[in-house]
Amino acid sequence: MDERDESTAVPDAEARRLGLRPLLKDVVLHPSAAMRRLDAQPGRRWWLPLTALAIVSVLNAVILAPRLSAATRQAITSGNLPPGVSADMVQTLPAASTLSMLTAVTGAIGALFAVVIGALLAAALLHFIGTVFGGQQAFNAVLTTTSWARVPLILRGVVQAVWFGLRPGDVEANLGGLSGLVASADAVGKGATSFWAPLLAHIEVWNLWYLVLLVIAVRATSKVTRGRALLIVGIYVLLGIGAGLIGTALGRAMAGFTGG
């Protein structure tokens, strides 16, 4: 009991550093101290990073909407029909402005749901895996610390928005993820995605930084050793890659079915 109290105690000087600017600074420069403070006093502090991530994600979806709709229309009108799209369906294609608006709305809704559901699912999985390996975490603390671990993803979204603004011709900004390496090597134009994509998508500076913060967050909330925290996050990442591989397999199966 004494060890538990000592591990969760937060000095008054640190407790005062729970404002936005001190937390943001310490998550970047002193992540261990920041995660300990968030674990000790999580409150509802999860909403701020998730709101910021949702805003930049929706912003990028809206910025990309006209380019994606234009690229889709150009591909279809040039005869490169996506899997499952027939020539008759092309006749019902909406006007460019309508297609752009629909793309923006669906993209924004998808981005918003991805942020919220992704954060809750990540916290639930890490809470469960941490409990299996002897962690002593509370769900609210896990949600708060893992949400603040997403600061690198927020920064990535800001960089993407700036990139899109400076390069209006680009449809996609691949800012370090290696999944683009297999885009032209595996069935381009056939609706299929390489099985390497879910793995390579994790290999980027922003995501690796996020995973490092996630290990620190798990260690702070679960009260486990560094090695066990690495194991917990490793299992979480493997589950994500496995889900991506299943999605890829289903996509390739659908592409083969509709193409045949």
mmCIF file of N, CA, C and O in Angstrom, residues 248-259:
data_model
loop_
_atom_site.group_PDB
_atom_site.id
_atom_site.type_symbol
_atom_site.label_atom_id
_atom_site.label_comp_id
_atom_site.label_asym_id
_atom_site.label_seq_id
_atom_site.Cartn_x
_atom_site.Cartn_y
_atom_site.Cartn_z
ATOM 1 N N THR A 248 -7.044 -5.603 -45.408
ATOM 2 C CA THR A 248 -6.394 -5.716 -46.722
ATOM 3 C C THR A 248 -6.848 -6.971 -47.445
ATOM 4 O O THR A 248 -7.136 -6.951 -48.646
ATOM 5 N N ALA A 249 -6.916 -8.084 -46.715
ATOM 6 C CA ALA A 249 -7.359 -9.348 -47.320
ATOM 7 C C ALA A 249 -8.788 -9.230 -47.827
ATOM 8 O O ALA A 249 -9.110 -9.697 -48.931
ATOM 9 N N LEU A 250 -9.648 -8.602 -47.051
ATOM 10 C CA LEU A 250 -11.031 -8.429 -47.474
ATOM 11 C C LEU A 250 -11.124 -7.521 -48.698
ATOM 12 O O LEU A 250 -11.895 -7.771 -49.626
ATOM 13 N N GLY A 251 -10.303 -6.446 -48.709
ATOM 14 C CA GLY A 251 -10.283 -5.540 -49.860
ATOM 15 C C GLY A 251 -9.816 -6.230 -51.124
ATOM 16 O O GLY A 251 -10.384 -6.037 -52.204
ATOM 17 N N ARG A 252 -8.779 -7.058 -51.003
ATOM 18 C CA ARG A 252 -8.277 -7.777 -52.179
ATOM 19 C C ARG A 252 -9.296 -8.803 -52.669
ATOM 20 O O ARG A 252 -9.477 -9.011 -53.871
ATOM 21 N N ALA A 253 -9.994 -9.441 -51.707
ATOM 22 C CA ALA A 253 -11.016 -10.416 -52.080
ATOM 23 C C ALA A 253 -12.160 -9.727 -52.816
ATOM 24 O O ALA A 253 -12.660 -10.233 -53.831
ATOM 25 N N MET A 254 -12.586 -8.567 -52.312
ATOM 26 C CA MET A 254 -13.674 -7.827 -52.953
ATOM 27 C C MET A 254 -13.252 -7.349 -54.334
ATOM 28 O O MET A 254 -14.033 -7.367 -55.296
ATOM 29 N N ALA A 255 -11.989 -6.880 -54.443
ATOM 30 C CA ALA A 255 -11.490 -6.414 -55.738
ATOM 31 C C ALA A 255 -11.476 -7.560 -56.739
ATOM 32 O O ALA A 255 -11.830 -7.399 -57.911
ATOM 33 N N GLY A 256 -11.057 -8.750 -56.307
ATOM 34 C CA GLY A 256 -11.032 -9.904 -57.195
ATOM 35 C C GLY A 256 -12.438 -10.343 -57.589
ATOM 36 O O GLY A 256 -12.693 -10.726 -58.726
ATOM 37 N N PHE A 257 -13.376 -10.230 -56.630
ATOM 38 C CA PHE A 257 -14.758 -10.643 -56.898
ATOM 39 C C PHE A 257 -15.430 -9.708 -57.909
ATOM 40 O O PHE A 257 -16.044 -10.158 -58.871
ATOM 41 N N THR A 258 -15.298 -8.404 -57.649
ATOM 42 C CA THR A 258 -15.948 -7.443 -58.543
ATOM 43 C C THR A 258 -15.247 -7.365 -59.890
ATOM 44 O O THR A 258 -15.852 -7.046 -60.907
ATOM 45 N N GLY A 259 -13.915 -7.657 -59.873
ATOM 46 C CA GLY A 259 -13.184 -7.594 -61.132
ATOM 47 C C GLY A 259 -13.412 -8.815 -62.006
ATOM 48 O O GLY A 259 -13.205 -8.788 -63.204
#
